[in-house]
Amino acid sequence: MSIKRPASVTDEFLNRLVSRVPSTSGGTWKLTEVYTGEVLVELPQSTPEDIERAFETSRKAQQEWAQWPLKKRLKVFKKFHSLVLKHNETIVDLIQVESGKARRMAFEETLDIPMVAGYYIKRAPKVLADKKHAGPVPVVSSSLETRQPKGVVGIIAPWNFPFATGISDSIPALIAGNGVVVKPDNKTALSPLYGIELMEKAGLPKGLVQVVCGEGPDVGPTLIDNANYVMFTGSTNTGRVIGERAGRNLIGCCLELGGKNPMIVLPDANLDDVVKGAIFGAFGNTGQICMHIERMYIHDSIYDTFRDRFVAAAEALKVGAAYDFEPEVGSLVSVDHKNRVASHVEDAIAKGAKVLTGGRELPEAGPAFFAPTILEGVTKDMLAGVGETFGPVVALHRFSTEDEAVALANDTDYGLNASVWGGDLDNAIRVGRRIQSGNVNINDILATAYASKGTPSGGVKQSGVGARHGDQGLLKYTDCQNVGILKKQVMGAPEGVPFEDNVKQQIIGLRVMRKLGIR
Ligand code: NAD
């Protein structure tokens, strides 16, 4: 199909970006433009030896970087923040050519970086500062909680938000004084490569951040074996493999995994807002957001009205391939992924689900397009009923009582995100808090929780271990060193005091301290 590639995406630019990837084997992977299926660039593939060397280089640079005063490190990210905004259009172009997402979503993805950088620029001095704690003996003893960088962090990123996950997760790791080795998905390596180029332009020492490329199972083991910490974003199945290996190596890891996210609409919800939200929840980023909605539970009293309005709104969506802001829904990331989404829908239909709209591929729009699809009658024996479909496919269900809605929402192995809509805010919050989910959005789908960078965001159950954002999102990239300081040696029984008397004194001392509120 004929579509004009964005002017910034020249062969020269792409070749410069991928030249950063170490590859002694000479092997390459054909990185394609999703809308056309045409090869954009031959992406070098890194061997295990290349990855080891990447870690060595990063580790060497890290030793010096960790010595930089925090203020000097943060200066790099202040500059980076403005460079990301300045070069926004080019970043959006790269995200779009490699992922096929609608330009509106590509733009939204870029916003995550200044938000994360801005938050940690302000917060890091407080979080990373030494903290003084009381010692075991008042006055003469104390303890300092100090934070040391872990070393070199391995960051494994998925294709659905390649720039946001590859770059945003690197920011706190680097601010904490670590080096970073990023492994993006082969399909979407361009925007993270450009992000690293901009970081270096902002003053990040060369070599500190490395980008290695390859298929996950080829690259993963060497990456994990050389890392001091692993930050992984991807599917639950892969997360389990990463977690097992990190566990064997006795290194920490943060696993941000999949979801099967529910939305509950209470009878007093504002239906105009709900329909708008539901459209974004089900079809935003063509349904390829880890926090998007695949299950909607609507109160009986409003179900029919909501269903009709939601179907009409889905059918009015502008779906298409264009490097402008016109389409509201873009392509899926690849033909393989489109086939996977289609197989979930076919399976649901074969087992009795009803298609209210969509349910088909859209070859007229591009090779990997699938129509926004709304299903009724989806049950747990269907692929779309239990597993993550990760496409523009959503199932509608009715409920009549709050307990029923909560039980249905919780009837899943996942626990990443939930969305609750209601006019009585306190009631909606109360319902939301009953859902077993790391994130809950009240009267919104996902952005309110995810963009609140001060609160840690992660999954529970099979949706993950650990979190990004908040103090935790920075502290996880550090080791705590506990420096105990004793001004005068007063531990143990003083000379000449029988041990029994010392025991009594210690017990009295603990009682007094408790009474005075010291311990
Ligand atoms: P994936 O698990 O297949 O791949 C993710 C990354 O891991 C890719 O870079 C891939 O190359 C790499 N990988 C694959 N096998 C590996 C291995 N054995 N060792 C090391 N690395 C390996 O996931 P995906 O299909 O690319 O991404 C979609 C999934 O990511 C969905 O499940 C989605 O919900 C999830 N996701 C979660 C979040 C979150 O924050 N919780 C955010 C975005 C995406």
XYZ file of C-alpha atoms and ligand atoms in Angstrom:
563
model
C 0.000 0.000 0.000
C 1.244 3.494 -0.651
C 1.756 5.754 2.310
C 4.367 8.449 2.609
C 6.885 7.780 5.351
C 7.536 10.714 7.733
C 10.283 13.013 6.416
C 12.465 12.519 9.513
C 12.693 8.747 8.960
C 15.551 8.695 6.449
C 17.826 5.723 5.746
C 20.785 7.734 6.997
C 19.074 8.470 10.315
C 17.972 4.870 10.817
C 21.415 3.491 9.975
C 22.985 5.888 12.456
C 20.565 4.773 15.174
C 21.171 1.049 14.718
C 24.955 1.460 14.426
C 24.948 1.748 18.231
C 23.912 -1.903 18.620
C 26.940 -4.179 19.152
C 27.028 -7.124 16.777
C 30.147 -9.089 15.923
C 28.197 -11.856 14.205
C 26.970 -9.573 11.444
C 23.516 -11.096 11.861
C 20.585 -8.738 11.355
C 16.820 -8.663 11.818
C 14.556 -6.960 9.310
C 12.806 -4.153 11.147
C 9.702 -3.256 9.149
C 7.281 -0.376 8.784
C 4.031 -1.795 10.149
C 1.667 0.070 7.816
C 3.355 -1.246 4.663
C 5.351 -4.309 5.704
C 8.418 -2.757 4.017
C 11.873 -3.181 5.549
C 12.992 0.008 7.292
C 16.455 -1.073 8.396
C 18.573 -4.167 9.081
C 18.811 -4.276 12.883
C 22.118 -5.785 14.129
C 21.730 -8.753 16.476
C 23.994 -9.038 19.511
C 25.800 -12.246 20.442
C 26.342 -13.313 24.073
C 29.935 -12.009 23.788
C 28.656 -8.658 22.532
C 26.334 -8.476 25.525
C 29.127 -9.299 27.963
C 31.257 -6.550 26.455
C 28.324 -4.118 26.630
C 28.089 -4.785 30.368
C 31.852 -4.319 30.807
C 31.729 -0.957 29.019
C 28.726 0.217 30.988
C 30.277 -0.969 34.265
C 33.463 0.981 33.603
C 31.524 4.173 32.875
C 29.286 3.535 35.882
C 32.194 3.647 38.352
C 32.762 7.284 37.430
C 29.082 8.172 37.004
C 28.322 6.985 40.539
C 30.913 9.469 41.816
C 29.202 12.420 40.151
C 27.307 14.506 42.718
C 23.573 13.865 42.372
C 23.040 17.507 41.373
C 25.351 17.036 38.389
C 23.579 13.815 37.365
C 20.205 15.541 37.594
C 21.442 18.346 35.345
C 21.714 15.791 32.527
C 18.061 14.836 32.997
C 16.920 18.464 33.085
C 18.538 18.901 29.665
C 17.161 15.552 28.495
C 13.661 16.639 29.557
C 13.824 19.645 27.227
C 15.412 17.661 24.379
C 12.576 15.111 24.455
C 10.040 17.924 24.148
C 12.084 19.670 21.452
C 12.420 16.532 19.311
C 8.927 15.278 20.049
C 7.904 15.044 16.395
C 10.829 12.820 15.432
C 10.206 10.535 18.419
C 6.533 10.249 17.459
C 7.541 9.434 13.856
C 9.824 6.616 15.019
C 7.271 5.159 17.418
C 4.683 5.188 14.664
C 6.733 3.581 11.902
C 7.916 0.746 14.122
C 4.693 0.039 16.061
C 1.921 1.077 13.655
C -0.002 2.747 16.462
C -2.165 5.810 15.837
C -0.220 9.073 16.018
C -2.395 10.296 18.906
C -1.179 7.367 21.015
C 2.422 7.729 19.862
C 2.309 11.329 21.049
C 0.782 10.324 24.395
C 3.527 7.746 24.834
C 6.218 10.428 24.579
C 4.670 12.359 27.472
C 5.652 9.664 29.945
C 9.339 10.560 29.723
C 9.149 14.231 30.776
C 6.676 13.237 33.486
C 8.968 10.580 34.950
C 12.108 12.720 34.539
C 10.380 15.750 36.036
C 9.149 13.773 39.018
C 12.518 12.238 39.885
C 14.482 15.455 39.225
C 12.428 16.960 42.037
C 12.137 13.950 44.301
C 15.515 12.167 44.025
C 17.520 14.504 46.303
C 15.160 13.699 49.169
C 14.839 9.972 48.470
C 18.543 9.292 47.922
C 19.754 11.458 50.824
C 21.279 9.714 53.845
C 18.703 9.159 56.569
C 19.674 9.164 60.214
C 17.931 6.677 62.501
C 18.175 6.159 66.241
C 20.654 3.496 67.390
C 20.015 0.841 70.049
C 21.370 3.023 72.860
C 20.008 6.581 72.948
C 22.433 9.509 72.547
C 25.605 7.483 72.009
C 24.476 5.387 69.024
C 22.837 6.039 65.665
C 22.519 4.509 62.232
C 22.788 6.031 58.775
C 20.677 4.602 55.974
C 22.693 5.272 52.832
C 21.838 4.363 49.257
C 24.353 2.791 46.859
C 23.660 2.138 43.174
C 23.290 -1.557 42.334
C 25.776 -1.434 39.441
C 24.472 -2.127 35.946
C 20.746 -2.626 35.481
C 19.350 -4.758 32.634
C 16.126 -3.326 31.212
C 13.997 -5.560 28.982
C 11.224 -3.688 27.173
C 8.184 -4.800 25.151
C 6.941 -3.468 21.815
C 3.672 -1.877 22.907
C 5.249 1.185 24.577
C 8.839 0.866 23.389
C 9.924 4.422 24.114
C 8.100 4.776 27.426
C 9.255 1.468 28.886
C 12.791 1.482 27.450
C 13.552 5.078 28.397
C 11.312 5.906 31.368
C 12.563 2.901 33.295
C 16.179 3.860 32.571
C 15.751 7.327 34.098
C 15.488 6.409 37.808
C 18.117 3.658 37.372
C 20.585 6.214 35.997
C 19.674 8.943 38.480
C 20.449 6.459 41.263
C 23.986 6.125 39.829
C 23.689 2.902 37.845
C 24.737 1.976 34.338
C 22.045 0.505 32.090
C 21.878 -2.127 29.356
C 18.575 -1.901 27.478
C 17.136 -4.732 25.419
C 14.205 -3.477 23.366
C 11.984 -5.735 21.305
C 13.477 -6.222 17.811
C 10.314 -4.817 16.253
C 10.534 -1.531 18.130
C 14.208 -0.774 18.755
C 14.301 2.578 16.941
C 12.611 4.916 19.406
C 14.602 3.657 22.434
C 17.816 3.987 20.402
C 16.910 7.582 19.656
C 16.069 8.187 23.326
C 19.577 7.073 24.326
C 21.086 9.315 21.648
C 19.199 12.258 23.168
C 20.391 11.315 26.670
C 23.995 11.442 25.467
C 23.298 14.755 23.765
C 22.089 15.952 27.170
C 25.438 15.062 28.725
C 25.184 11.409 29.773
C 28.686 9.865 29.627
C 29.200 7.755 26.522
C 29.163 4.025 27.179
C 27.064 4.246 30.351
C 23.912 3.147 28.524
C 24.183 0.268 26.099
C 21.510 -1.110 23.790
C 21.677 -4.783 22.832
C 19.293 -6.435 20.392
C 18.153 -9.949 19.656
C 15.317 -12.368 20.176
C 14.474 -12.622 23.865
C 15.466 -16.245 24.531
C 18.831 -15.674 22.756
C 19.748 -12.475 24.555
C 17.947 -12.867 27.884
C 20.163 -15.388 29.713
C 23.436 -13.475 29.148
C 21.750 -10.209 30.002
C 20.371 -11.498 33.292
C 23.622 -13.264 34.195
C 25.586 -10.016 33.852
C 23.093 -7.625 35.425
C 22.946 -6.516 39.058
C 19.198 -5.950 38.760
C 16.615 -6.627 36.068
C 13.679 -4.417 35.165
C 11.352 -6.422 32.939
C 8.147 -5.376 31.219
C 6.319 -7.958 29.136
C 4.099 -10.992 29.305
C 3.467 -13.066 32.408
C 4.980 -16.174 30.787
C 8.268 -14.437 30.005
C 8.230 -12.707 33.388
C 8.273 -16.104 35.062
C 11.381 -17.108 33.059
C 13.129 -13.835 33.955
C 12.175 -14.090 37.628
C 13.448 -17.675 37.882
C 16.839 -16.773 36.445
C 17.177 -13.608 38.530
C 16.286 -15.650 41.606
C 18.964 -18.228 40.829
C 21.515 -15.411 40.465
C 20.275 -13.833 43.713
C 19.672 -10.479 42.096
C 16.554 -8.391 42.441
C 14.058 -7.886 39.680
C 10.920 -5.932 39.000
C 8.384 -7.691 36.783
C 5.660 -5.606 35.132
C 3.420 -8.152 33.407
C 0.095 -8.718 31.680
C -3.473 -8.101 32.738
C -7.100 -9.017 32.069
C -8.409 -5.770 33.376
C -12.028 -5.301 34.480
C -14.213 -2.201 34.346
C -17.256 -1.903 36.605
C -20.021 0.574 35.786
C -22.255 1.316 38.774
C -25.883 2.393 38.200
C -25.249 6.062 39.073
C -22.335 6.549 36.660
C -22.358 9.362 34.097
C -22.953 7.426 30.868
C -21.465 10.108 28.594
C -18.162 9.802 30.450
C -18.435 6.023 30.662
C -18.881 5.570 26.903
C -15.911 7.839 26.172
C -13.810 6.031 28.753
C -14.876 2.616 27.502
C -13.803 3.511 23.956
C -10.330 4.432 25.171
C -10.183 1.493 27.593
C -10.983 -1.080 24.930
C -9.482 0.442 21.777
C -6.780 2.918 22.883
C -3.425 1.894 21.362
C -5.502 -0.674 19.430
C -6.041 -2.564 22.672
C -2.325 -3.058 23.212
C -1.977 -1.395 26.616
C -1.162 -3.597 29.577
C -3.710 -1.614 31.645
C -6.462 -1.548 29.030
C -9.926 -3.056 29.570
C -10.905 -6.494 28.244
C -13.876 -7.174 30.566
C -16.713 -4.726 31.233
C -19.283 -5.351 33.979
C -22.311 -3.083 33.599
C -25.193 -2.775 36.061
C -28.412 -4.350 34.755
C -30.351 -1.095 34.970
C -28.113 0.670 32.419
C -26.722 -2.282 30.460
C -28.885 -1.952 27.332
C -28.436 1.801 27.019
C -24.699 1.554 27.553
C -24.325 -1.329 25.089
C -26.138 0.515 22.288
C -24.213 3.743 22.830
C -20.872 1.950 23.160
C -21.413 -0.040 19.951
C -22.423 3.129 18.074
C -19.330 4.959 19.346
C -17.057 2.050 18.367
C -18.525 1.996 14.876
C -17.909 5.731 14.515
C -14.171 5.386 15.276
C -11.765 6.426 12.538
C -9.494 3.439 12.009
C -6.615 3.732 9.571
C -2.953 4.100 8.665
C -1.710 7.676 8.533
C 1.212 9.648 9.880
C -1.103 12.397 11.086
C -3.557 12.865 13.936
C -6.639 11.898 11.922
C -7.058 8.172 12.796
C -8.255 7.371 16.295
C -7.241 3.701 16.090
C -4.129 2.384 14.378
C -2.725 -0.994 13.454
C -1.751 -3.926 15.608
C 2.012 -4.300 15.865
C 2.447 -7.199 13.415
C 0.638 -9.697 11.240
C 1.533 -12.434 13.752
C -0.099 -10.502 16.549
C -3.173 -9.742 14.405
C -3.504 -13.499 13.760
C -3.327 -14.145 17.500
C -6.060 -11.587 18.213
C -8.180 -13.031 15.396
C -7.776 -16.526 16.858
C -9.191 -15.339 20.203
C -12.221 -13.858 18.455
C -12.759 -16.929 16.244
C -12.537 -19.199 19.274
C -15.078 -17.062 21.162
C -17.506 -17.119 18.211
C -17.109 -20.877 17.782
C -17.975 -21.370 21.468
C -21.105 -19.203 21.338
C -20.075 -15.571 21.855
C -21.995 -12.910 19.940
C -20.222 -10.198 17.944
C -21.937 -6.826 18.498
C -19.520 -5.039 16.198
C -16.183 -5.725 14.473
C -14.856 -9.266 14.749
C -12.889 -9.102 11.519
C -9.543 -8.154 10.043
C -9.286 -4.923 8.051
C -6.885 -5.702 5.167
C -8.092 -2.588 3.350
C -6.463 -0.472 6.104
C -3.144 -2.365 6.311
C -1.631 -5.807 6.815
C -2.091 -5.912 10.614
C -5.369 -4.079 11.200
C -8.244 -5.561 13.194
C -11.628 -3.896 13.694
C -12.685 -2.611 17.126
C -14.667 -5.570 18.423
C -17.333 -5.831 21.107
C -18.489 -9.270 22.241
C -21.312 -10.551 24.423
C -21.589 -13.991 25.977
C -17.853 -14.524 26.539
C -17.229 -17.303 29.060
C -14.192 -18.660 30.842
C -13.815 -21.626 28.501
C -12.887 -19.208 25.711
C -9.392 -17.852 25.011
C -10.789 -14.318 25.201
C -12.457 -15.164 28.524
C -9.367 -15.927 30.564
C -6.107 -14.953 28.839
C -4.957 -11.538 27.725
C -6.064 -10.919 24.108
C -4.073 -7.675 23.891
C -6.041 -6.324 20.973
C -9.135 -4.190 20.276
C -11.506 -6.778 21.706
C -13.745 -6.374 24.741
C -16.439 -8.501 26.368
C -19.601 -7.038 27.948
C -21.255 -8.615 30.994
C -24.195 -7.690 33.237
C -24.319 -7.636 37.018
C -27.057 -6.913 39.493
C -25.327 -6.548 42.875
C -22.074 -4.960 43.987
C -20.862 -8.259 45.465
C -21.458 -9.978 42.148
C -19.526 -7.278 40.242
C -16.578 -7.473 42.619
C -16.515 -11.285 42.511
C -16.565 -11.240 38.683
C -13.824 -8.586 38.526
C -11.660 -10.643 40.881
C -12.283 -13.915 39.028
C -8.910 -13.837 37.241
C -5.295 -14.762 37.850
C -4.278 -11.222 36.914
C -4.318 -8.044 39.007
C -2.855 -5.144 37.066
C -5.564 -2.539 36.628
C -9.265 -1.984 37.277
C -11.640 0.841 36.457
C -14.758 1.715 38.460
C -17.326 4.302 37.385
C -19.938 5.815 39.670
C -21.586 9.139 40.548
C -21.166 8.642 44.293
C -17.392 8.971 44.493
C -17.016 7.512 47.985
C -19.055 4.494 46.979
C -17.036 3.998 43.776
C -13.774 4.244 45.734
C -15.092 1.711 48.252
C -15.945 -0.714 45.426
C -12.572 -0.096 43.772
C -10.721 -0.946 46.952
C -12.384 -4.368 47.006
C -10.742 -5.313 43.692
C -7.507 -7.289 43.837
C -5.499 -5.059 41.554
C -2.292 -3.051 41.787
C -3.948 -0.067 40.101
C -7.555 1.064 40.404
C -8.902 4.047 38.505
C -12.106 5.723 39.647
C -14.060 7.362 36.799
C -11.077 6.863 34.514
C -9.470 3.945 32.680
C -5.773 4.082 33.498
C -4.137 7.474 33.076
C -5.036 8.882 36.480
C -3.250 6.121 38.357
C -0.400 5.602 35.886
C 0.418 9.279 35.481
C 0.424 9.886 39.241
C 4.171 9.403 39.344
C 4.383 9.810 43.120
C 2.486 6.572 43.755
C 4.122 3.226 42.957
C 2.372 1.421 40.106
C 2.658 -2.339 39.645
C 0.657 -5.530 39.386
C -0.465 -8.076 41.961
C -1.255 -11.796 41.505
C 0.130 -12.945 38.115
C 0.523 -9.351 36.899
C 3.841 -8.674 38.476
C 6.300 -8.249 41.282
C 7.416 -4.789 42.418
C 6.474 -1.437 40.948
C 7.664 1.580 39.018
C 7.148 5.221 40.061
C 7.152 6.725 43.534
C 10.035 6.409 45.984
C 9.978 2.653 45.486
C 10.602 3.130 41.744
C 13.922 4.795 42.556
C 14.950 2.906 45.678
C 14.639 -0.473 43.921
C 17.704 0.486 41.864
C 19.766 0.931 45.047
C 21.159 -1.171 47.838
C 20.798 0.128 51.336
C 23.983 0.324 53.379
C 23.325 0.492 57.106
C 26.167 2.432 58.753
C 25.921 1.929 62.535
C 27.770 4.596 64.551
C 28.713 4.202 68.204
C 30.246 7.288 69.862
C 31.278 5.440 72.999
C 31.482 1.727 73.672
C 28.591 1.042 76.074
C 27.404 -2.317 74.777
C 27.460 -5.349 77.069
C 27.899 -5.501 80.851
C 30.170 -2.765 82.326
C 33.350 -3.921 84.100
C 32.601 -5.477 87.487
C 28.794 -5.556 87.071
C 27.453 -9.142 87.375
C 25.660 -10.262 84.233
C 22.401 -10.869 86.145
C 22.335 -7.197 87.233
C 23.049 -6.129 83.680
C 20.079 -8.191 82.449
C 17.808 -6.419 84.984
C 19.146 -3.006 83.939
C 18.540 -3.755 80.296
C 14.965 -4.865 80.974
C 14.295 -1.712 83.011
C 15.911 0.350 80.237
C 13.659 -1.155 77.570
C 10.567 -0.535 79.769
C 11.532 3.113 80.307
C 12.235 3.653 76.626
C 8.853 2.158 75.724
C 7.131 4.437 78.287
C 8.943 7.494 76.984
C 8.035 6.459 73.441
C 11.703 6.127 72.396
C 11.301 2.449 71.390
P 7.066 -10.630 25.775
O 7.125 -11.163 27.151
O 6.933 -11.588 24.659
O 8.369 -9.763 25.448
C 8.767 -8.670 26.231
C 10.269 -8.477 26.067
O 10.923 -9.622 26.597
C 10.729 -8.359 24.610
O 11.814 -7.460 24.544
C 11.199 -9.776 24.298
O 12.165 -9.818 23.273
C 11.797 -10.177 25.630
N 11.879 -11.614 25.868
C 11.081 -12.597 25.379
N 11.505 -13.799 25.844
C 12.577 -13.548 26.633
C 13.456 -14.371 27.397
N 13.300 -15.686 27.451
N 14.450 -13.770 28.095
C 14.598 -12.440 28.060
N 13.808 -11.604 27.352
C 12.804 -12.167 26.655
O 5.894 -9.574 25.774
P 5.375 -8.727 24.546
O 4.441 -9.562 23.761
O 6.510 -8.078 23.855
O 4.605 -7.547 25.291
C 3.272 -7.598 25.574
C 3.077 -7.992 27.018
O 3.687 -7.023 27.856
C 1.623 -8.021 27.405
O 1.404 -9.139 28.203
C 1.461 -6.739 28.218
O 0.389 -6.778 29.131
C 2.784 -6.651 28.882
N 3.078 -5.288 29.336
C 3.058 -5.027 30.666
C 3.279 -3.736 31.121
C 3.242 -3.409 32.591
O 3.701 -2.331 32.969
N 2.706 -4.279 33.435
C 3.559 -2.711 30.199
C 3.592 -3.023 28.860
C 3.353 -4.329 28.429
